[in-house]
Amino acid sequence: MNTNDTPDGPATAEPDAQGAAAPQRRPIRELPDELISQIAAGEVVERPASVVRELVDNALDAGARQITLRLLAGGVRRISVEDDGQGIVRDELALAFKRHATSKIGSLHDLEGVTTMGFRGEALAAIHSIADCSILSRAQGQSQAYLLLGRSGELRPEARNPGTTVEVNELFFSTPARRKFLKSDATELAHCVEAVRRHALARPDVGFAIWHEGKLLEQWRRCSNHATALDGIDPDTGEITNTALEQRLHDVLGADFLANSLRVNYSGPNGLHVSGRVGLPGAARARADQQFAYVNGRFVRDKVISHGARSAYEDVLHGHRQPVYALHLSIDPTRVDVNVHPTKIEVRFRDSREVHQAVHHAVDNALAPPRALDAANMANSTTAVTAVAPAPDTGPSTGLPAHARQTPLQYAHASPSVGHRVSDLAALWQPAPVTPNAATPTTPTTPTTPTTPTTPGDANTDAAAPHGPLGHALAQLHGVYILAENTQGLVLVDMHAAHERIVYERLKQQLTSASRPATDNTIPAHAAAATQLQRQTLLIPMTFPATDQEIATCEAQSGALAALGLELSTIGPKTLAVRTVPALLAQGDVVALARSVLEELGQQDSSSVIQRAQHDLLATMACHGAVRANRRLSLEEMNALLRQMEHTERSDQCNHGRPTWRQLSLRELDALFLRGR
Ligand code: ADP
Ligand code: MG
């Protein structure tokens, strides 16, 4: 239908012509104070939980040790926050409701190094403009409390212990349009509880209680491990201790969170420190509802932090699963700008790359060490797992296993079992293929530990020989699982998944050590120049019939292929030849490997073969390299795999985030058979 068809088509054009619809000019005026506050309230106060957050912020800034929240109707009818902080003196009470009135900063210099939760001096004014508020406060050292009624401005003496109670009634009563946006009381209540929970997780030195309609909903006692005034605070650093934070995590999020998470403790450049806990991959959730990030004690939603954390989970977690964590960053306040957003939930880092890397490394360091070692430590067994002092950095060219040089948390086996690493990865692949190789594949990741004369064979013939935490292999089940016995009981290993991870980590390690920046002067120039997987030339190239697509990809992506250790060439209109393969994968089916790499590369545009894509490719390659189901393994090979798992980072999950092994303890086995011990 065109405009000529509409009866009022011509009519709409007319006022334009006559200028009748042009807006009338209105004089510029200063807005009344109240309206300014109401506008500000639109930014600060979205729902009752926003008020809760601001009031608890204020209580914490006032040095409260105990904060009690009382709500009616999900906070819509009433929010009252009671604290035992320093209070407000009588003459300043009225100022608290004024816009831009604050006791927390007085200059730009103060703002740049602000350490309090609040500083904008607008929360109480904003709340006061859209609700019926009162403040009852008695300043520390004063004998009298005073009550200020927001509506009438009446000020009168009252009785109260030192501290402050701020009461907010009928939120949005003067702005009914906003009130319509509120959800059910139950939903608003849940948001209020969440707001307190976020504070509580950062402040185990403060007790919290939440009441709704006269019923106690939550109570988190303040940490009192030592009966000192410094409960939960390290007297040397003045910072909250990990133990205190963990106690609070336990109280707020439950024992499961603690049991299924790992401690983070990482120091980065410029005084940056990351602590807290990160969930095991298996504890990940469908929703991102247990991701708590704090910067200098302030809860934030920050892409730099969440992405940094997420990136450390990249290849231990399926893309759509959400990790859980509670991470606390402490950073020089002058290196972070908290004055970005009225609700202060966003921050801006001076150097976001630095923060991203610190978070990534902090989380990665917690996740990477294989958990078999923890299990063994807990079992206090004869497995001779020892913590060792950080090894001198011998540089990437030493071929030390990744964990031995990248992770500050050092771990190593003191037992000779370290010597019987897999005789060679080759031993685990398909029955020795007739690849006409000149040399046996080199295994550049050979640990450079002083190898004892122990051979895998020796280790196996004597079942009593010290084994690693994953124990010694007993049998293979249905060509899929390895059964092993360790001190705790039975270990079940998904052999393909486990081996896939091992191969993957080795490939990754080769690629990253090869592509270290040349500025690192510990790397010889020739090593720094190589950004490729170690390759092995096939004596006789393997040819295969290729599709047009494969041939096109081969030609377009020769650089990417070379980086992966694959050299392919066209030897006919419909034939490709594989000339080199990654040394680690030389024993596999090289044609199948080449084809799946070509297929994956074909789906990427050539410029985007960045790290992420590379990892995907390596994962594909690892899957090819990993021992297949139904391949019979000797006990020796199985033991070799177990030992490698103990030494491979992230070996508890396959590349897709599924577990590679499970422990069935004797106790669990007993329970299966109703056997009392
Ligand atoms: P800001 O927190 O940004 O300073 P607010 O509007 O939240 O601004 O609070 C204004 C002032 O009121 C604060 O600076 C503080 O001095 C005082 N105040 C508010 N709540 C409390 C409290 N619970 N205890 C002591 N003082 C408080
Ligand atoms: Mg405030």
PDB file of N, CA and C in Angstrom, residues 277-361:
ATOM      1  N   ARG A 277      38.356 -18.770  45.205  1.00  0.00           N
ATOM      2  CA  ARG A 277      38.238 -20.171  44.792  1.00  0.00           C
ATOM      3  C   ARG A 277      37.567 -20.277  43.428  1.00  0.00           C
ATOM      4  N   VAL A 278      37.995 -21.277  42.676  1.00  0.00           N
ATOM      5  CA  VAL A 278      37.365 -21.536  41.374  1.00  0.00           C
ATOM      6  C   VAL A 278      36.834 -22.965  41.363  1.00  0.00           C
ATOM      7  N   GLY A 279      35.664 -23.132  40.780  1.00  0.00           N
ATOM      8  CA  GLY A 279      35.026 -24.444  40.765  1.00  0.00           C
ATOM      9  C   GLY A 279      35.739 -25.413  39.839  1.00  0.00           C
ATOM     10  N   LEU A 280      35.685 -26.665  40.183  1.00  0.00           N
ATOM     11  CA  LEU A 280      36.177 -27.701  39.275  1.00  0.00           C
ATOM     12  C   LEU A 280      35.287 -27.691  38.025  1.00  0.00           C
ATOM     13  N   PRO A 281      35.842 -28.115  36.901  1.00  0.00           N
ATOM     14  CA  PRO A 281      35.016 -28.124  35.687  1.00  0.00           C
ATOM     15  C   PRO A 281      33.703 -28.883  35.900  1.00  0.00           C
ATOM     16  N   GLY A 282      33.756 -29.950  36.657  1.00  0.00           N
ATOM     17  CA  GLY A 282      32.561 -30.756  36.884  1.00  0.00           C
ATOM     18  C   GLY A 282      31.493 -30.033  37.684  1.00  0.00           C
ATOM     19  N   ALA A 283      31.874 -28.938  38.347  1.00  0.00           N
ATOM     20  CA  ALA A 283      30.898 -28.207  39.158  1.00  0.00           C
ATOM     21  C   ALA A 283      30.238 -27.082  38.368  1.00  0.00           C
ATOM     22  N   ALA A 284      30.572 -26.987  37.084  1.00  0.00           N
ATOM     23  CA  ALA A 284      30.016 -25.900  36.272  1.00  0.00           C
ATOM     24  C   ALA A 284      28.504 -26.042  36.176  1.00  0.00           C
ATOM     25  N   ARG A 285      27.850 -24.929  35.888  1.00  0.00           N
ATOM     26  CA  ARG A 285      26.389 -24.903  35.895  1.00  0.00           C
ATOM     27  C   ARG A 285      25.847 -24.430  34.558  1.00  0.00           C
ATOM     28  N   ALA A 286      24.541 -24.584  34.412  1.00  0.00           N
ATOM     29  CA  ALA A 286      23.920 -24.137  33.170  1.00  0.00           C
ATOM     30  C   ALA A 286      23.842 -22.614  33.135  1.00  0.00           C
ATOM     31  N   ARG A 287      23.738 -21.989  34.312  1.00  0.00           N
ATOM     32  CA  ARG A 287      23.639 -20.537  34.346  1.00  0.00           C
ATOM     33  C   ARG A 287      24.846 -19.935  35.055  1.00  0.00           C
ATOM     34  N   ALA A 288      25.117 -18.686  34.726  1.00  0.00           N
ATOM     35  CA  ALA A 288      26.276 -18.021  35.332  1.00  0.00           C
ATOM     36  C   ALA A 288      25.865 -17.379  36.653  1.00  0.00           C
ATOM     37  N   ASP A 289      25.206 -18.150  37.512  1.00  0.00           N
ATOM     38  CA  ASP A 289      24.668 -17.543  38.731  1.00  0.00           C
ATOM     39  C   ASP A 289      25.577 -17.708  39.937  1.00  0.00           C
ATOM     40  N   GLN A 290      26.725 -18.330  39.738  1.00  0.00           N
ATOM     41  CA  GLN A 290      27.662 -18.403  40.860  1.00  0.00           C
ATOM     42  C   GLN A 290      29.025 -17.912  40.408  1.00  0.00           C
ATOM     43  N   GLN A 291      29.029 -16.732  39.851  1.00  0.00           N
ATOM     44  CA  GLN A 291      30.287 -16.122  39.454  1.00  0.00           C
ATOM     45  C   GLN A 291      30.403 -14.807  40.205  1.00  0.00           C
ATOM     46  N   PHE A 292      31.225 -14.819  41.205  1.00  0.00           N
ATOM     47  CA  PHE A 292      31.378 -13.639  42.044  1.00  0.00           C
ATOM     48  C   PHE A 292      32.769 -13.067  41.837  1.00  0.00           C
ATOM     49  N   ALA A 293      32.815 -11.835  41.379  1.00  0.00           N
ATOM     50  CA  ALA A 293      34.115 -11.203  41.174  1.00  0.00           C
ATOM     51  C   ALA A 293      34.166  -9.903  41.959  1.00  0.00           C
ATOM     52  N   TYR A 294      35.267  -9.687  42.642  1.00  0.00           N
ATOM     53  CA  TYR A 294      35.429  -8.504  43.484  1.00  0.00           C
ATOM     54  C   TYR A 294      36.704  -7.776  43.136  1.00  0.00           C
ATOM     55  N   VAL A 295      36.613  -6.467  43.132  1.00  0.00           N
ATOM     56  CA  VAL A 295      37.819  -5.662  42.975  1.00  0.00           C
ATOM     57  C   VAL A 295      37.942  -4.810  44.233  1.00  0.00           C
ATOM     58  N   ASN A 296      39.000  -5.036  44.976  1.00  0.00           N
ATOM     59  CA  ASN A 296      39.206  -4.357  46.266  1.00  0.00           C
ATOM     60  C   ASN A 296      37.951  -4.433  47.135  1.00  0.00           C
ATOM     61  N   GLY A 297      37.357  -5.606  47.180  1.00  0.00           N
ATOM     62  CA  GLY A 297      36.211  -5.831  48.053  1.00  0.00           C
ATOM     63  C   GLY A 297      34.881  -5.408  47.462  1.00  0.00           C
ATOM     64  N   ARG A 298      34.885  -4.808  46.278  1.00  0.00           N
ATOM     65  CA  ARG A 298      33.647  -4.360  45.674  1.00  0.00           C
ATOM     66  C   ARG A 298      33.181  -5.388  44.643  1.00  0.00           C
ATOM     67  N   PHE A 299      31.926  -5.802  44.756  1.00  0.00           N
ATOM     68  CA  PHE A 299      31.405  -6.741  43.766  1.00  0.00           C
ATOM     69  C   PHE A 299      31.291  -6.021  42.429  1.00  0.00           C
ATOM     70  N   VAL A 300      31.805  -6.657  41.383  1.00  0.00           N
ATOM     71  CA  VAL A 300      31.716  -6.024  40.063  1.00  0.00           C
ATOM     72  C   VAL A 300      31.248  -7.027  39.011  1.00  0.00           C
ATOM     73  N   ARG A 301      30.677  -6.482  37.965  1.00  0.00           N
ATOM     74  CA  ARG A 301      30.423  -7.265  36.754  1.00  0.00           C
ATOM     75  C   ARG A 301      31.414  -6.739  35.745  1.00  0.00           C
ATOM     76  N   ASP A 302      32.379  -7.544  35.421  1.00  0.00           N
ATOM     77  CA  ASP A 302      33.425  -7.012  34.569  1.00  0.00           C
ATOM     78  C   ASP A 302      33.835  -8.026  33.518  1.00  0.00           C
ATOM     79  N   LYS A 303      33.821  -7.569  32.283  1.00  0.00           N
ATOM     80  CA  LYS A 303      34.127  -8.460  31.162  1.00  0.00           C
ATOM     81  C   LYS A 303      35.572  -8.933  31.195  1.00  0.00           C
ATOM     82  N   VAL A 304      36.459  -8.050  31.606  1.00  0.00           N
ATOM     83  CA  VAL A 304      37.873  -8.423  31.628  1.00  0.00           C
ATOM     84  C   VAL A 304      38.082  -9.606  32.582  1.00  0.00           C
ATOM     85  N   ILE A 305      37.483  -9.494  33.749  1.00  0.00           N
ATOM     86  CA  ILE A 305      37.648 -10.558  34.733  1.00  0.00           C
ATOM     87  C   ILE A 305      36.922 -11.822  34.281  1.00  0.00           C
ATOM     88  N   SER A 306      35.669 -11.669  33.859  1.00  0.00           N
ATOM     89  CA  SER A 306      34.931 -12.888  33.524  1.00  0.00           C
ATOM     90  C   SER A 306      35.552 -13.570  32.305  1.00  0.00           C
ATOM     91  N   HIS A 307      36.046 -12.792  31.377  1.00  0.00           N
ATOM     92  CA  HIS A 307      36.675 -13.414  30.218  1.00  0.00           C
ATOM     93  C   HIS A 307      38.003 -14.062  30.590  1.00  0.00           C
ATOM     94  N   GLY A 308      38.740 -13.397  31.453  1.00  0.00           N
ATOM     95  CA  GLY A 308      40.009 -13.975  31.909  1.00  0.00           C
ATOM     96  C   GLY A 308      39.784 -15.318  32.584  1.00  0.00           C
ATOM     97  N   ALA A 309      38.768 -15.376  33.416  1.00  0.00           N
ATOM     98  CA  ALA A 309      38.472 -16.630  34.116  1.00  0.00           C
ATOM     99  C   ALA A 309      37.996 -17.682  33.117  1.00  0.00           C
ATOM    100  N   ARG A 310      37.077 -17.257  32.275  1.00  0.00           N
ATOM    101  CA  ARG A 310      36.510 -18.175  31.293  1.00  0.00           C
ATOM    102  C   ARG A 310      37.612 -18.775  30.403  1.00  0.00           C
ATOM    103  N   SER A 311      38.561 -17.939  30.040  1.00  0.00           N
ATOM    104  CA  SER A 311      39.596 -18.413  29.114  1.00  0.00           C
ATOM    105  C   SER A 311      40.420 -19.536  29.746  1.00  0.00           C
ATOM    106  N   ALA A 312      40.512 -19.519  31.064  1.00  0.00           N
ATOM    107  CA  ALA A 312      41.278 -20.590  31.714  1.00  0.00           C
ATOM    108  C   ALA A 312      40.507 -21.912  31.707  1.00  0.00           C
ATOM    109  N   TYR A 313      39.208 -21.817  31.480  1.00  0.00           N
ATOM    110  CA  TYR A 313      38.388 -23.035  31.424  1.00  0.00           C
ATOM    111  C   TYR A 313      38.244 -23.545  29.999  1.00  0.00           C
ATOM    112  N   GLU A 314      38.815 -22.760  29.073  1.00  0.00           N
ATOM    113  CA  GLU A 314      38.537 -22.992  27.666  1.00  0.00           C
ATOM    114  C   GLU A 314      38.528 -24.463  27.261  1.00  0.00           C
ATOM    115  N   ASP A 315      39.613 -25.173  27.576  1.00  0.00           N
ATOM    116  CA  ASP A 315      39.549 -26.542  27.083  1.00  0.00           C
ATOM    117  C   ASP A 315      39.356 -27.588  28.177  1.00  0.00           C
ATOM    118  N   VAL A 316      38.746 -27.173  29.262  1.00  0.00           N
ATOM    119  CA  VAL A 316      38.305 -28.196  30.214  1.00  0.00           C
ATOM    120  C   VAL A 316      36.800 -28.141  30.418  1.00  0.00           C
ATOM    121  N   LEU A 317      36.150 -27.263  29.677  1.00  0.00           N
ATOM    122  CA  LEU A 317      34.723 -27.086  29.903  1.00  0.00           C
ATOM    123  C   LEU A 317      34.007 -26.907  28.581  1.00  0.00           C
ATOM    124  N   HIS A 318      32.875 -27.542  28.466  1.00  0.00           N
ATOM    125  CA  HIS A 318      32.062 -27.372  27.276  1.00  0.00           C
ATOM    126  C   HIS A 318      31.597 -25.931  27.177  1.00  0.00           C
ATOM    127  N   GLY A 319      31.585 -25.388  25.970  1.00  0.00           N
ATOM    128  CA  GLY A 319      31.292 -23.977  25.751  1.00  0.00           C
ATOM    129  C   GLY A 319      30.072 -23.431  26.462  1.00  0.00           C
ATOM    130  N   HIS A 320      29.027 -24.201  26.574  1.00  0.00           N
ATOM    131  CA  HIS A 320      27.809 -23.620  27.133  1.00  0.00           C
ATOM    132  C   HIS A 320      27.693 -23.792  28.646  1.00  0.00           C
ATOM    133  N   ARG A 321      28.657 -24.446  29.262  1.00  0.00           N
ATOM    134  CA  ARG A 321      28.610 -24.576  30.721  1.00  0.00           C
ATOM    135  C   ARG A 321      29.272 -23.364  31.371  1.00  0.00           C
ATOM    136  N   GLN A 322      28.754 -22.982  32.513  1.00  0.00           N
ATOM    137  CA  GLN A 322      29.269 -21.801  33.199  1.00  0.00           C
ATOM    138  C   GLN A 322      30.066 -22.198  34.430  1.00  0.00           C
ATOM    139  N   PRO A 323      31.324 -21.801  34.496  1.00  0.00           N
ATOM    140  CA  PRO A 323      32.093 -22.142  35.682  1.00  0.00           C
ATOM    141  C   PRO A 323      31.573 -21.377  36.904  1.00  0.00           C
ATOM    142  N   VAL A 324      31.881 -21.883  38.076  1.00  0.00           N
ATOM    143  CA  VAL A 324      31.540 -21.144  39.301  1.00  0.00           C
ATOM    144  C   VAL A 324      32.841 -20.624  39.893  1.00  0.00           C
ATOM    145  N   TYR A 325      32.790 -19.458  40.477  1.00  0.00           N
ATOM    146  CA  TYR A 325      33.978 -18.946  41.155  1.00  0.00           C
ATOM    147  C   TYR A 325      33.659 -17.772  42.059  1.00  0.00           C
ATOM    148  N   ALA A 326      34.538 -17.549  42.991  1.00  0.00           N
ATOM    149  CA  ALA A 326      34.521 -16.345  43.814  1.00  0.00           C
ATOM    150  C   ALA A 326      35.957 -15.843  43.786  1.00  0.00           C
ATOM    151  N   LEU A 327      36.161 -14.782  43.041  1.00  0.00           N
ATOM    152  CA  LEU A 327      37.522 -14.274  42.844  1.00  0.00           C
ATOM    153  C   LEU A 327      37.653 -12.881  43.436  1.00  0.00           C
ATOM    154  N   HIS A 328      38.705 -12.691  44.179  1.00  0.00           N
ATOM    155  CA  HIS A 328      38.956 -11.381  44.783  1.00  0.00           C
ATOM    156  C   HIS A 328      40.240 -10.800  44.216  1.00  0.00           C
ATOM    157  N   LEU A 329      40.101  -9.676  43.546  1.00  0.00           N
ATOM    158  CA  LEU A 329      41.293  -8.998  43.036  1.00  0.00           C
ATOM    159  C   LEU A 329      41.658  -7.887  43.991  1.00  0.00           C
ATOM    160  N   SER A 330      42.908  -7.860  44.386  1.00  0.00           N
ATOM    161  CA  SER A 330      43.296  -6.645  45.079  1.00  0.00           C
ATOM    162  C   SER A 330      44.304  -5.935  44.195  1.00  0.00           C
ATOM    163  N   ILE A 331      44.042  -4.667  44.010  1.00  0.00           N
ATOM    164  CA  ILE A 331      44.787  -3.902  43.021  1.00  0.00           C
ATOM    165  C   ILE A 331      44.989  -2.494  43.580  1.00  0.00           C
ATOM    166  N   ASP A 332      46.095  -1.901  43.245  1.00  0.00           N
ATOM    167  CA  ASP A 332      46.367  -0.527  43.632  1.00  0.00           C
ATOM    168  C   ASP A 332      45.170   0.342  43.198  1.00  0.00           C
ATOM    169  N   PRO A 333      44.504   1.017  44.162  1.00  0.00           N
ATOM    170  CA  PRO A 333      43.279   1.757  43.813  1.00  0.00           C
ATOM    171  C   PRO A 333      43.492   2.794  42.713  1.00  0.00           C
ATOM    172  N   THR A 334      44.723   3.244  42.543  1.00  0.00           N
ATOM    173  CA  THR A 334      44.932   4.236  41.491  1.00  0.00           C
ATOM    174  C   THR A 334      45.002   3.588  40.110  1.00  0.00           C
ATOM    175  N   ARG A 335      45.010   2.245  40.077  1.00  0.00           N
ATOM    176  CA  ARG A 335      45.063   1.569  38.779  1.00  0.00           C
ATOM    177  C   ARG A 335      43.683   1.100  38.327  1.00  0.00           C
ATOM    178  N   VAL A 336      42.665   1.508  39.078  1.00  0.00           N
ATOM    179  CA  VAL A 336      41.313   1.125  38.681  1.00  0.00           C
ATOM    180  C   VAL A 336      40.390   2.306  38.920  1.00  0.00           C
ATOM    181  N   ASP A 337      39.518   2.570  37.968  1.00  0.00           N
ATOM    182  CA  ASP A 337      38.563   3.657  38.099  1.00  0.00           C
ATOM    183  C   ASP A 337      37.212   3.057  38.459  1.00  0.00           C
ATOM    184  N   VAL A 338      36.726   3.415  39.665  1.00  0.00           N
ATOM    185  CA  VAL A 338      35.443   2.848  40.082  1.00  0.00           C
ATOM    186  C   VAL A 338      34.300   3.805  39.764  1.00  0.00           C
ATOM    187  N   ASN A 339      34.646   4.992  39.313  1.00  0.00           N
ATOM    188  CA  ASN A 339      33.619   5.998  39.045  1.00  0.00           C
ATOM    189  C   ASN A 339      33.211   5.954  37.576  1.00  0.00           C
ATOM    190  N   VAL A 340      32.697   4.813  37.157  1.00  0.00           N
ATOM    191  CA  VAL A 340      32.344   4.630  35.759  1.00  0.00           C
ATOM    192  C   VAL A 340      30.843   4.570  35.610  1.00  0.00           C
ATOM    193  N   HIS A 341      30.198   4.069  36.643  1.00  0.00           N
ATOM    194  CA  HIS A 341      28.783   3.765  36.564  1.00  0.00           C
ATOM    195  C   HIS A 341      28.137   4.200  37.878  1.00  0.00           C
ATOM    196  N   PRO A 342      26.927   4.788  37.818  1.00  0.00           N
ATOM    197  CA  PRO A 342      26.313   5.257  39.068  1.00  0.00           C
ATOM    198  C   PRO A 342      26.185   4.152  40.124  1.00  0.00           C
ATOM    199  N   THR A 343      25.982   2.922  39.697  1.00  0.00           N
ATOM    200  CA  THR A 343      25.823   1.871  40.698  1.00  0.00           C
ATOM    201  C   THR A 343      27.170   1.271  41.084  1.00  0.00           C
ATOM    202  N   LYS A 344      28.223   1.751  40.465  1.00  0.00           N
ATOM    203  CA  LYS A 344      29.587   1.320  40.763  1.00  0.00           C
ATOM    204  C   LYS A 344      29.784  -0.183  40.580  1.00  0.00           C
ATOM    205  N   ILE A 345      28.949  -0.791  39.751  1.00  0.00           N
ATOM    206  CA  ILE A 345      29.086  -2.235  39.542  1.00  0.00           C
ATOM    207  C   ILE A 345      30.063  -2.498  38.405  1.00  0.00           C
ATOM    208  N   GLU A 346      30.389  -1.432  37.666  1.00  0.00           N
ATOM    209  CA  GLU A 346      31.389  -1.572  36.615  1.00  0.00           C
ATOM    210  C   GLU A 346      32.632  -0.798  37.003  1.00  0.00           C
ATOM    211  N   VAL A 347      33.754  -1.275  36.549  1.00  0.00           N
ATOM    212  CA  VAL A 347      34.998  -0.567  36.823  1.00  0.00           C
ATOM    213  C   VAL A 347      35.788  -0.485  35.523  1.00  0.00           C
ATOM    214  N   ARG A 348      36.801   0.360  35.533  1.00  0.00           N
ATOM    215  CA  ARG A 348      37.666   0.428  34.363  1.00  0.00           C
ATOM    216  C   ARG A 348      39.109   0.298  34.848  1.00  0.00           C
ATOM    217  N   PHE A 349      39.814  -0.654  34.276  1.00  0.00           N
ATOM    218  CA  PHE A 349      41.196  -0.854  34.703  1.00  0.00           C
ATOM    219  C   PHE A 349      42.128  -0.012  33.856  1.00  0.00           C
ATOM    220  N   ARG A 350      43.178   0.469  34.498  1.00  0.00           N
ATOM    221  CA  ARG A 350      44.138   1.246  33.732  1.00  0.00           C
ATOM    222  C   ARG A 350      44.795   0.343  32.693  1.00  0.00           C
ATOM    223  N   ASP A 351      45.097  -0.885  33.119  1.00  0.00           N
ATOM    224  CA  ASP A 351      45.714  -1.827  32.184  1.00  0.00           C
ATOM    225  C   ASP A 351      44.902  -3.123  32.201  1.00  0.00           C
ATOM    226  N   SER A 352      43.932  -3.192  31.305  1.00  0.00           N
ATOM    227  CA  SER A 352      43.022  -4.333  31.399  1.00  0.00           C
ATOM    228  C   SER A 352      43.694  -5.630  30.932  1.00  0.00           C
ATOM    229  N   ARG A 353      44.691  -5.500  30.100  1.00  0.00           N
ATOM    230  CA  ARG A 353      45.415  -6.692  29.653  1.00  0.00           C
ATOM    231  C   ARG A 353      46.122  -7.375  30.825  1.00  0.00           C
ATOM    232  N   GLU A 354      46.697  -6.529  31.636  1.00  0.00           N
ATOM    233  CA  GLU A 354      47.404  -7.025  32.811  1.00  0.00           C
ATOM    234  C   GLU A 354      46.437  -7.778  33.737  1.00  0.00           C
ATOM    235  N   VAL A 355      45.238  -7.211  33.891  1.00  0.00           N
ATOM    236  CA  VAL A 355      44.254  -7.840  34.769  1.00  0.00           C
ATOM    237  C   VAL A 355      43.756  -9.151  34.140  1.00  0.00           C
ATOM    238  N   HIS A 356      43.496  -9.096  32.846  1.00  0.00           N
ATOM    239  CA  HIS A 356      43.024 -10.289  32.153  1.00  0.00           C
ATOM    240  C   HIS A 356      44.031 -11.422  32.318  1.00  0.00           C
ATOM    241  N   GLN A 357      45.284 -11.114  32.104  1.00  0.00           N
ATOM    242  CA  GLN A 357      46.307 -12.157  32.204  1.00  0.00           C
ATOM    243  C   GLN A 357      46.429 -12.680  33.623  1.00  0.00           C
ATOM    244  N   ALA A 358      46.382 -11.769  34.584  1.00  0.00           N
ATOM    245  CA  ALA A 358      46.517 -12.213  35.971  1.00  0.00           C
ATOM    246  C   ALA A 358      45.377 -13.161  36.331  1.00  0.00           C
ATOM    247  N   VAL A 359      44.166 -12.798  35.924  1.00  0.00           N
ATOM    248  CA  VAL A 359      43.025 -13.655  36.255  1.00  0.00           C
ATOM    249  C   VAL A 359      43.165 -15.001  35.531  1.00  0.00           C
ATOM    250  N   HIS A 360      43.534 -14.927  34.276  1.00  0.00           N
ATOM    251  CA  HIS A 360      43.706 -16.168  33.519  1.00  0.00           C
ATOM    252  C   HIS A 360      44.729 -17.078  34.208  1.00  0.00           C
ATOM    253  N   HIS A 361      45.887 -16.534  34.521  1.00  0.00           N
ATOM    254  CA  HIS A 361      46.924 -17.367  35.131  1.00  0.00           C
ATOM    255  C   HIS A 361      46.502 -17.859  36.510  1.00  0.00           C
TER     256      HIS A 361
END
